[in-house]
């Protein structure tokens, strides 16, 4: 059986624009270096390919500084893609950029029409349910609208809460396999993963929580050796990718692609 939550054949990425220096961030740690970001992005795409992905690499869109973070503008399920409605107003227009790409690939593309807001970074699809964290970007109306849409396809959606001060639900967690979640302790403490086996990020390595499982590989940000060793001990095949520049904009591994 295919585990649709981490066994994929395709991915969509978008090159970082020079306007990335105007990207949103919770705290200003200085602007990302575009040249370094391009190198990291190339490594990321190459690693997706190593994992077996056929990658659609989209050109940069200067009008949208955060458009490299394609995950936030759509939810890709096996039978349908759903266009999101970002809670960050500067990102609303990114939906129109990704829509034609998804319409080329999917027979069915639906959309969150509003008035609610929801971003893909708040959505964790597991093999049994779709978890959605309410956050500063995702509100109750957005979650309710998504629940109605995915319900038509037989998916169970469960609403949870993203911890205060954390950008997205998946900033603090990721799926490792059908039963296993990598999570920060602060998120796991909310009780949202009771039915899963949870591996915690190491103390001080909360930024390692946002990884992606793509077929046999786990892509994780480089530099979090304690958490990396936990994943290796648990038997996962890990690839580390430099994330220093994306991290300045609160971005990580999952944000950089749509996977299906
Ligand atoms: C933003 O604030 O929207 C971007 N600077 C970062 C988005 C990261 N996306 C994600 O975690 N899925």
PDB file of C-alpha atoms and ligand atoms in Angstrom:
ATOM      1  CA  UNK A   1       0.000   0.000   0.000  1.00  0.00           C
ATOM      2  CA  UNK A   2       1.250   3.479  -0.781  1.00  0.00           C
ATOM      3  CA  UNK A   3       1.562   5.743   2.230  1.00  0.00           C
ATOM      4  CA  UNK A   4       0.269   8.864   0.523  1.00  0.00           C
ATOM      5  CA  UNK A   5       1.482  10.997   3.417  1.00  0.00           C
ATOM      6  CA  UNK A   6       5.160  10.424   2.621  1.00  0.00           C
ATOM      7  CA  UNK A   7       5.424   8.347  -0.543  1.00  0.00           C
ATOM      8  CA  UNK A   8       5.384  10.706  -3.491  1.00  0.00           C
ATOM      9  CA  UNK A   9       6.442  10.939  -7.102  1.00  0.00           C
ATOM     10  CA  UNK A  10       6.318  14.680  -7.711  1.00  0.00           C
ATOM     11  CA  UNK A  11       7.279  17.985  -6.151  1.00  0.00           C
ATOM     12  CA  UNK A  12       6.902  21.655  -7.056  1.00  0.00           C
ATOM     13  CA  UNK A  13       9.484  24.237  -5.997  1.00  0.00           C
ATOM     14  CA  UNK A  14      10.044  27.902  -6.839  1.00  0.00           C
ATOM     15  CA  UNK A  15      13.368  29.716  -7.055  1.00  0.00           C
ATOM     16  CA  UNK A  16      13.922  32.436  -4.449  1.00  0.00           C
ATOM     17  CA  UNK A  17      13.439  35.957  -5.830  1.00  0.00           C
ATOM     18  CA  UNK A  18      15.935  38.782  -5.194  1.00  0.00           C
ATOM     19  CA  UNK A  19      13.038  40.442  -3.364  1.00  0.00           C
ATOM     20  CA  UNK A  20      13.451  37.728  -0.695  1.00  0.00           C
ATOM     21  CA  UNK A  21      15.228  40.434   1.336  1.00  0.00           C
ATOM     22  CA  UNK A  22      11.749  41.902   1.862  1.00  0.00           C
ATOM     23  CA  UNK A  23      10.348  38.579   3.070  1.00  0.00           C
ATOM     24  CA  UNK A  24       8.256  38.395   6.227  1.00  0.00           C
ATOM     25  CA  UNK A  25       9.951  37.526   9.508  1.00  0.00           C
ATOM     26  CA  UNK A  26       8.972  37.515  13.164  1.00  0.00           C
ATOM     27  CA  UNK A  27      12.324  38.879  14.264  1.00  0.00           C
ATOM     28  CA  UNK A  28      14.886  40.699  12.139  1.00  0.00           C
ATOM     29  CA  UNK A  29      18.104  38.664  12.177  1.00  0.00           C
ATOM     30  CA  UNK A  30      19.400  40.373   9.045  1.00  0.00           C
ATOM     31  CA  UNK A  31      18.575  39.789   5.409  1.00  0.00           C
ATOM     32  CA  UNK A  32      19.118  36.404   3.778  1.00  0.00           C
ATOM     33  CA  UNK A  33      21.983  36.138   1.303  1.00  0.00           C
ATOM     34  CA  UNK A  34      20.415  35.419  -2.083  1.00  0.00           C
ATOM     35  CA  UNK A  35      23.447  33.623  -3.534  1.00  0.00           C
ATOM     36  CA  UNK A  36      23.691  31.291  -0.525  1.00  0.00           C
ATOM     37  CA  UNK A  37      19.957  30.710  -0.684  1.00  0.00           C
ATOM     38  CA  UNK A  38      20.242  29.686  -4.340  1.00  0.00           C
ATOM     39  CA  UNK A  39      22.946  27.157  -3.439  1.00  0.00           C
ATOM     40  CA  UNK A  40      20.858  25.742  -0.589  1.00  0.00           C
ATOM     41  CA  UNK A  41      17.809  25.621  -2.830  1.00  0.00           C
ATOM     42  CA  UNK A  42      19.730  23.712  -5.496  1.00  0.00           C
ATOM     43  CA  UNK A  43      20.892  21.223  -2.852  1.00  0.00           C
ATOM     44  CA  UNK A  44      17.292  20.865  -1.644  1.00  0.00           C
ATOM     45  CA  UNK A  45      15.967  20.192  -5.157  1.00  0.00           C
ATOM     46  CA  UNK A  46      18.792  17.730  -5.871  1.00  0.00           C
ATOM     47  CA  UNK A  47      17.957  15.866  -2.666  1.00  0.00           C
ATOM     48  CA  UNK A  48      14.277  15.640  -3.598  1.00  0.00           C
ATOM     49  CA  UNK A  49      15.417  14.148  -6.910  1.00  0.00           C
ATOM     50  CA  UNK A  50      17.679  11.712  -5.061  1.00  0.00           C
ATOM     51  CA  UNK A  51      14.578  10.648  -3.121  1.00  0.00           C
ATOM     52  CA  UNK A  52      12.831   9.906  -6.415  1.00  0.00           C
ATOM     53  CA  UNK A  53      10.964  13.136  -7.090  1.00  0.00           C
ATOM     54  CA  UNK A  54      10.197  14.497 -10.493  1.00  0.00           C
ATOM     55  CA  UNK A  55      10.525  18.192  -9.627  1.00  0.00           C
ATOM     56  CA  UNK A  56       8.735  21.059 -11.373  1.00  0.00           C
ATOM     57  CA  UNK A  57      11.102  23.968 -10.765  1.00  0.00           C
ATOM     58  CA  UNK A  58       9.224  27.244 -11.144  1.00  0.00           C
ATOM     59  CA  UNK A  59      10.909  30.577 -11.878  1.00  0.00           C
ATOM     60  CA  UNK A  60      11.240  33.269  -9.219  1.00  0.00           C
ATOM     61  CA  UNK A  61       8.428  35.797  -8.862  1.00  0.00           C
ATOM     62  CA  UNK A  62       9.879  39.132  -7.800  1.00  0.00           C
ATOM     63  CA  UNK A  63       6.450  40.586  -6.950  1.00  0.00           C
ATOM     64  CA  UNK A  64       6.114  38.168  -4.041  1.00  0.00           C
ATOM     65  CA  UNK A  65       9.115  38.126  -1.685  1.00  0.00           C
ATOM     66  CA  UNK A  66       7.964  34.986   0.156  1.00  0.00           C
ATOM     67  CA  UNK A  67       6.975  33.032  -2.956  1.00  0.00           C
ATOM     68  CA  UNK A  68       9.857  30.534  -2.557  1.00  0.00           C
ATOM     69  CA  UNK A  69       7.765  29.088   0.309  1.00  0.00           C
ATOM     70  CA  UNK A  70       5.320  27.340  -2.039  1.00  0.00           C
ATOM     71  CA  UNK A  71       3.961  24.990   0.600  1.00  0.00           C
ATOM     72  CA  UNK A  72       1.825  27.717   2.133  1.00  0.00           C
ATOM     73  CA  UNK A  73      -0.373  28.345  -0.904  1.00  0.00           C
ATOM     74  CA  UNK A  74      -1.792  24.873  -1.570  1.00  0.00           C
ATOM     75  CA  UNK A  75      -2.596  21.517  -0.034  1.00  0.00           C
ATOM     76  CA  UNK A  76      -1.821  18.632  -2.383  1.00  0.00           C
ATOM     77  CA  UNK A  77      -3.673  15.376  -1.738  1.00  0.00           C
ATOM     78  CA  UNK A  78      -3.571  12.397  -4.116  1.00  0.00           C
ATOM     79  CA  UNK A  79      -6.896  13.173  -5.783  1.00  0.00           C
ATOM     80  CA  UNK A  80      -7.245  16.927  -5.384  1.00  0.00           C
ATOM     81  CA  UNK A  81      -5.234  20.092  -4.869  1.00  0.00           C
ATOM     82  CA  UNK A  82      -6.749  22.821  -2.720  1.00  0.00           C
ATOM     83  CA  UNK A  83      -5.640  26.415  -3.070  1.00  0.00           C
ATOM     84  CA  UNK A  84      -5.144  28.086   0.298  1.00  0.00           C
ATOM     85  CA  UNK A  85      -5.960  31.618   1.397  1.00  0.00           C
ATOM     86  CA  UNK A  86      -2.871  32.953   3.202  1.00  0.00           C
ATOM     87  CA  UNK A  87      -3.417  34.941   6.375  1.00  0.00           C
ATOM     88  CA  UNK A  88      -0.416  37.082   5.440  1.00  0.00           C
ATOM     89  CA  UNK A  89      -1.945  39.649   3.095  1.00  0.00           C
ATOM     90  CA  UNK A  90       1.350  40.192   1.219  1.00  0.00           C
ATOM     91  CA  UNK A  91       1.170  36.518   0.246  1.00  0.00           C
ATOM     92  CA  UNK A  92      -2.437  36.347  -1.017  1.00  0.00           C
ATOM     93  CA  UNK A  93      -1.358  36.954  -4.619  1.00  0.00           C
ATOM     94  CA  UNK A  94       0.947  33.922  -4.582  1.00  0.00           C
ATOM     95  CA  UNK A  95      -2.143  31.721  -4.913  1.00  0.00           C
ATOM     96  CA  UNK A  96      -2.768  33.038  -8.425  1.00  0.00           C
ATOM     97  CA  UNK A  97       0.822  32.167  -9.366  1.00  0.00           C
ATOM     98  CA  UNK A  98       0.550  28.517  -8.315  1.00  0.00           C
ATOM     99  CA  UNK A  99      -3.044  27.900  -9.489  1.00  0.00           C
ATOM    100  CA  UNK A 100      -2.290  27.330 -13.210  1.00  0.00           C
ATOM    101  CA  UNK A 101       0.625  25.045 -12.333  1.00  0.00           C
ATOM    102  CA  UNK A 102      -1.645  22.840 -10.231  1.00  0.00           C
ATOM    103  CA  UNK A 103      -4.429  22.916 -12.842  1.00  0.00           C
ATOM    104  CA  UNK A 104      -1.944  21.483 -15.337  1.00  0.00           C
ATOM    105  CA  UNK A 105      -1.191  18.567 -13.046  1.00  0.00           C
ATOM    106  CA  UNK A 106      -4.478  17.836 -11.260  1.00  0.00           C
ATOM    107  CA  UNK A 107      -7.912  17.002 -12.691  1.00  0.00           C
ATOM    108  CA  UNK A 108      -9.462  18.679  -9.668  1.00  0.00           C
ATOM    109  CA  UNK A 109      -8.290  21.929  -8.116  1.00  0.00           C
ATOM    110  CA  UNK A 110     -10.529  23.446  -5.434  1.00  0.00           C
ATOM    111  CA  UNK A 111     -10.008  26.589  -3.396  1.00  0.00           C
ATOM    112  CA  UNK A 112     -10.558  28.130  -0.005  1.00  0.00           C
ATOM    113  CA  UNK A 113     -12.869  31.003  -0.894  1.00  0.00           C
ATOM    114  CA  UNK A 114     -12.939  32.769   2.462  1.00  0.00           C
ATOM    115  CA  UNK A 115     -13.751  34.749   4.483  1.00  0.00           C
ATOM    116  CA  UNK A 116     -11.387  32.571   6.525  1.00  0.00           C
ATOM    117  CA  UNK A 117      -7.645  32.208   6.130  1.00  0.00           C
ATOM    118  CA  UNK A 118      -5.423  29.143   6.070  1.00  0.00           C
ATOM    119  CA  UNK A 119      -1.791  28.471   5.099  1.00  0.00           C
ATOM    120  CA  UNK A 120      -0.265  25.138   4.125  1.00  0.00           C
ATOM    121  CA  UNK A 121       2.421  25.433   6.795  1.00  0.00           C
ATOM    122  CA  UNK A 122      -0.298  24.813   9.365  1.00  0.00           C
ATOM    123  CA  UNK A 123      -1.374  21.511   7.787  1.00  0.00           C
ATOM    124  CA  UNK A 124       0.182  18.144   8.643  1.00  0.00           C
ATOM    125  CA  UNK A 125      -1.208  15.272   6.595  1.00  0.00           C
ATOM    126  CA  UNK A 126      -0.677  11.884   8.218  1.00  0.00           C
ATOM    127  CA  UNK A 127      -1.850   8.503   6.989  1.00  0.00           C
ATOM    128  CA  UNK A 128      -5.022   8.683   9.078  1.00  0.00           C
ATOM    129  CA  UNK A 129      -5.957  12.356   9.367  1.00  0.00           C
ATOM    130  CA  UNK A 130      -5.258  15.937   8.406  1.00  0.00           C
ATOM    131  CA  UNK A 131      -4.103  17.969  11.387  1.00  0.00           C
ATOM    132  CA  UNK A 132      -4.530  21.734  11.114  1.00  0.00           C
ATOM    133  CA  UNK A 133      -3.067  24.125  13.658  1.00  0.00           C
ATOM    134  CA  UNK A 134      -4.807  27.425  14.193  1.00  0.00           C
ATOM    135  CA  UNK A 135      -2.202  30.165  14.207  1.00  0.00           C
ATOM    136  CA  UNK A 136      -1.719  33.847  13.466  1.00  0.00           C
ATOM    137  CA  UNK A 137      -2.114  32.825   9.765  1.00  0.00           C
ATOM    138  CA  UNK A 138      -4.887  30.202  10.007  1.00  0.00           C
ATOM    139  CA  UNK A 139      -8.232  30.974  11.607  1.00  0.00           C
ATOM    140  CA  UNK A 140     -11.293  28.971  12.580  1.00  0.00           C
ATOM    141  CA  UNK A 141     -13.239  29.859   9.433  1.00  0.00           C
ATOM    142  CA  UNK A 142     -10.338  28.727   7.243  1.00  0.00           C
ATOM    143  CA  UNK A 143     -10.075  25.413   9.065  1.00  0.00           C
ATOM    144  CA  UNK A 144     -13.844  24.880   8.822  1.00  0.00           C
ATOM    145  CA  UNK A 145     -13.855  25.535   5.090  1.00  0.00           C
ATOM    146  CA  UNK A 146     -10.974  23.106   4.536  1.00  0.00           C
ATOM    147  CA  UNK A 147     -12.724  20.461   6.705  1.00  0.00           C
ATOM    148  CA  UNK A 148     -15.800  20.681   4.449  1.00  0.00           C
ATOM    149  CA  UNK A 149     -13.702  20.272   1.297  1.00  0.00           C
ATOM    150  CA  UNK A 150     -11.521  17.366   2.435  1.00  0.00           C
ATOM    151  CA  UNK A 151     -14.548  15.674   4.041  1.00  0.00           C
ATOM    152  CA  UNK A 152     -15.973  15.182   0.536  1.00  0.00           C
ATOM    153  CA  UNK A 153     -12.945  13.030  -0.223  1.00  0.00           C
ATOM    154  CA  UNK A 154     -13.201  10.984   2.975  1.00  0.00           C
ATOM    155  CA  UNK A 155     -10.438  12.697   4.965  1.00  0.00           C
ATOM    156  CA  UNK A 156     -10.789  13.350   8.689  1.00  0.00           C
ATOM    157  CA  UNK A 157      -9.602  16.785   9.733  1.00  0.00           C
ATOM    158  CA  UNK A 158      -8.642  17.572  13.324  1.00  0.00           C
ATOM    159  CA  UNK A 159      -8.158  21.138  14.487  1.00  0.00           C
ATOM    160  CA  UNK A 160      -5.316  21.741  16.927  1.00  0.00           C
ATOM    161  CA  UNK A 161      -3.491  24.826  18.196  1.00  0.00           C
ATOM    162  CA  UNK A 162      -0.094  26.118  17.094  1.00  0.00           C
ATOM    163  CA  UNK A 163       1.852  27.323  20.172  1.00  0.00           C
ATOM    164  CA  UNK A 164       1.837  31.077  20.778  1.00  0.00           C
ATOM    165  CA  UNK A 165       4.748  32.764  19.006  1.00  0.00           C
ATOM    166  CA  UNK A 166       5.331  29.853  16.593  1.00  0.00           C
ATOM    167  CA  UNK A 167       4.700  30.822  12.961  1.00  0.00           C
ATOM    168  CA  UNK A 168       3.124  27.617  11.669  1.00  0.00           C
ATOM    169  CA  UNK A 169       2.028  24.297  13.173  1.00  0.00           C
ATOM    170  CA  UNK A 170       4.672  22.525  11.095  1.00  0.00           C
ATOM    171  CA  UNK A 171       7.371  24.930  12.244  1.00  0.00           C
ATOM    172  CA  UNK A 172       7.348  22.657  15.297  1.00  0.00           C
ATOM    173  CA  UNK A 173       6.640  19.187  13.885  1.00  0.00           C
ATOM    174  CA  UNK A 174       6.881  16.876  10.902  1.00  0.00           C
ATOM    175  CA  UNK A 175       5.798  13.428   9.802  1.00  0.00           C
ATOM    176  CA  UNK A 176       8.478  10.720   9.833  1.00  0.00           C
ATOM    177  CA  UNK A 177       6.303   7.720   8.925  1.00  0.00           C
ATOM    178  CA  UNK A 178       2.738   6.460   9.348  1.00  0.00           C
ATOM    179  CA  UNK A 179       3.052   6.244  13.149  1.00  0.00           C
ATOM    180  CA  UNK A 180       5.845   8.668  13.953  1.00  0.00           C
ATOM    181  CA  UNK A 181       6.050  12.434  14.374  1.00  0.00           C
ATOM    182  CA  UNK A 182       9.124  14.556  15.056  1.00  0.00           C
ATOM    183  CA  UNK A 183       8.024  17.338  17.398  1.00  0.00           C
ATOM    184  CA  UNK A 184       9.320  19.970  19.757  1.00  0.00           C
ATOM    185  CA  UNK A 185       8.476  19.275  23.381  1.00  0.00           C
ATOM    186  CA  UNK A 186       6.472  22.502  23.587  1.00  0.00           C
ATOM    187  CA  UNK A 187       4.113  21.389  20.814  1.00  0.00           C
ATOM    188  CA  UNK A 188       3.854  17.772  21.986  1.00  0.00           C
ATOM    189  CA  UNK A 189       2.970  19.081  25.467  1.00  0.00           C
ATOM    190  CA  UNK A 190      -0.341  20.295  24.030  1.00  0.00           C
ATOM    191  CA  UNK A 191      -1.376  16.630  23.693  1.00  0.00           C
ATOM    192  CA  UNK A 192      -2.056  16.786  19.975  1.00  0.00           C
ATOM    193  CA  UNK A 193       0.011  13.675  19.147  1.00  0.00           C
ATOM    194  CA  UNK A 194      -1.483  11.242  21.671  1.00  0.00           C
ATOM    195  CA  UNK A 195      -2.095   8.570  19.033  1.00  0.00           C
ATOM    196  CA  UNK A 196       1.384   8.755  17.535  1.00  0.00           C
ATOM    197  CA  UNK A 197       4.877   7.702  18.439  1.00  0.00           C
ATOM    198  CA  UNK A 198       6.749  10.971  18.992  1.00  0.00           C
ATOM    199  CA  UNK A 199      10.462  11.682  18.684  1.00  0.00           C
ATOM    200  CA  UNK A 200      11.388  14.968  20.340  1.00  0.00           C
ATOM    201  CA  UNK A 201      13.881  17.466  19.020  1.00  0.00           C
ATOM    202  CA  UNK A 202      16.797  17.958  21.420  1.00  0.00           C
ATOM    203  CA  UNK A 203      16.766  20.833  23.890  1.00  0.00           C
ATOM    204  CA  UNK A 204      17.809  24.007  22.063  1.00  0.00           C
ATOM    205  CA  UNK A 205      17.265  22.367  18.654  1.00  0.00           C
ATOM    206  CA  UNK A 206      13.610  23.320  18.212  1.00  0.00           C
ATOM    207  CA  UNK A 207      14.447  24.622  14.726  1.00  0.00           C
ATOM    208  CA  UNK A 208      15.160  21.030  13.665  1.00  0.00           C
ATOM    209  CA  UNK A 209      11.478  20.040  13.961  1.00  0.00           C
ATOM    210  CA  UNK A 210      10.563  21.088  10.440  1.00  0.00           C
ATOM    211  CA  UNK A 211      11.825  18.241   8.269  1.00  0.00           C
ATOM    212  CA  UNK A 212      10.260  16.362   5.392  1.00  0.00           C
ATOM    213  CA  UNK A 213       9.986  12.666   4.791  1.00  0.00           C
ATOM    214  CA  UNK A 214      10.059  12.055   1.035  1.00  0.00           C
ATOM    215  CA  UNK A 215      10.069   8.342   0.193  1.00  0.00           C
ATOM    216  CA  UNK A 216      13.064   6.794   1.961  1.00  0.00           C
ATOM    217  CA  UNK A 217      14.785  10.084   2.852  1.00  0.00           C
ATOM    218  CA  UNK A 218      14.311  12.577   5.662  1.00  0.00           C
ATOM    219  CA  UNK A 219      15.484  16.055   4.663  1.00  0.00           C
ATOM    220  CA  UNK A 220      16.435  18.137   7.684  1.00  0.00           C
ATOM    221  CA  UNK A 221      18.143  21.485   8.310  1.00  0.00           C
ATOM    222  CA  UNK A 222      21.887  21.105   8.905  1.00  0.00           C
ATOM    223  CA  UNK A 223      23.522  21.809  12.243  1.00  0.00           C
ATOM    224  CA  UNK A 224      21.241  20.018  14.698  1.00  0.00           C
ATOM    225  CA  UNK A 225      23.431  17.062  15.500  1.00  0.00           C
ATOM    226  CA  UNK A 226      21.569  15.841  18.582  1.00  0.00           C
ATOM    227  CA  UNK A 227      18.260  15.578  16.763  1.00  0.00           C
ATOM    228  CA  UNK A 228      19.955  14.179  13.670  1.00  0.00           C
ATOM    229  CA  UNK A 229      21.483  11.412  15.782  1.00  0.00           C
ATOM    230  CA  UNK A 230      18.064  10.602  17.246  1.00  0.00           C
ATOM    231  CA  UNK A 231      16.696  10.166  13.729  1.00  0.00           C
ATOM    232  CA  UNK A 232      19.663   8.046  12.668  1.00  0.00           C
ATOM    233  CA  UNK A 233      19.292   5.845  15.759  1.00  0.00           C
ATOM    234  CA  UNK A 234      15.610   5.399  14.936  1.00  0.00           C
ATOM    235  CA  UNK A 235      16.674   4.060  11.535  1.00  0.00           C
ATOM    236  CA  UNK A 236      15.854   6.964   9.228  1.00  0.00           C
ATOM    237  CA  UNK A 237      18.045   7.833   6.266  1.00  0.00           C
ATOM    238  CA  UNK A 238      18.809  11.514   6.766  1.00  0.00           C
ATOM    239  CA  UNK A 239      20.062  14.255   4.448  1.00  0.00           C
ATOM    240  CA  UNK A 240      21.129  17.570   5.990  1.00  0.00           C
ATOM    241  CA  UNK A 241      20.610  20.762   4.020  1.00  0.00           C
ATOM    242  CA  UNK A 242      21.893  24.197   4.981  1.00  0.00           C
ATOM    243  CA  UNK A 243      18.916  26.325   6.011  1.00  0.00           C
ATOM    244  CA  UNK A 244      20.647  29.393   7.456  1.00  0.00           C
ATOM    245  CA  UNK A 245      19.134  31.849   4.963  1.00  0.00           C
ATOM    246  CA  UNK A 246      15.545  30.529   4.972  1.00  0.00           C
ATOM    247  CA  UNK A 247      15.688  30.429   8.771  1.00  0.00           C
ATOM    248  CA  UNK A 248      16.098  34.225   8.786  1.00  0.00           C
ATOM    249  CA  UNK A 249      12.582  34.308   7.330  1.00  0.00           C
ATOM    250  CA  UNK A 250      11.143  31.578   9.579  1.00  0.00           C
ATOM    251  CA  UNK A 251      11.240  29.059   6.721  1.00  0.00           C
ATOM    252  CA  UNK A 252      12.361  25.431   6.771  1.00  0.00           C
ATOM    253  CA  UNK A 253      12.353  22.205   4.801  1.00  0.00           C
ATOM    254  CA  UNK A 254       8.620  21.735   4.326  1.00  0.00           C
ATOM    255  CA  UNK A 255       7.897  25.291   3.164  1.00  0.00           C
ATOM    256  CA  UNK A 256      10.100  24.954   0.097  1.00  0.00           C
ATOM    257  CA  UNK A 257       8.011  22.386  -1.797  1.00  0.00           C
ATOM    258  CA  UNK A 258       4.633  20.928  -2.558  1.00  0.00           C
ATOM    259  CA  UNK A 259       4.830  17.139  -2.553  1.00  0.00           C
ATOM    260  CA  UNK A 260       2.354  14.664  -4.043  1.00  0.00           C
TER     261      UNK A 260
HETATM  262  C1  LIG B   1       6.294  33.851   6.030  1.00  0.00           C
HETATM  263  O1  LIG B   1       6.376  34.477   7.090  1.00  0.00           O
HETATM  264  O2  LIG B   1       5.229  33.614   5.478  1.00  0.00           O
HETATM  265  C2  LIG B   1       7.569  33.380   5.383  1.00  0.00           C
HETATM  266  N1  LIG B   1       8.606  34.321   5.650  1.00  0.00           N
HETATM  267  C3  LIG B   1       7.960  32.014   5.883  1.00  0.00           C
HETATM  268  C4  LIG B   1       6.992  30.936   5.504  1.00  0.00           C
HETATM  269  C5  LIG B   1       7.414  29.610   6.000  1.00  0.00           C
HETATM  270  N2  LIG B   1       6.509  28.612   5.573  1.00  0.00           N
HETATM  271  C6  LIG B   1       6.238  27.496   6.257  1.00  0.00           C
HETATM  272  O3  LIG B   1       6.686  27.316   7.392  1.00  0.00           O
HETATM  273  N3  LIG B   1       5.426  26.619   5.692  1.00  0.00           N
END
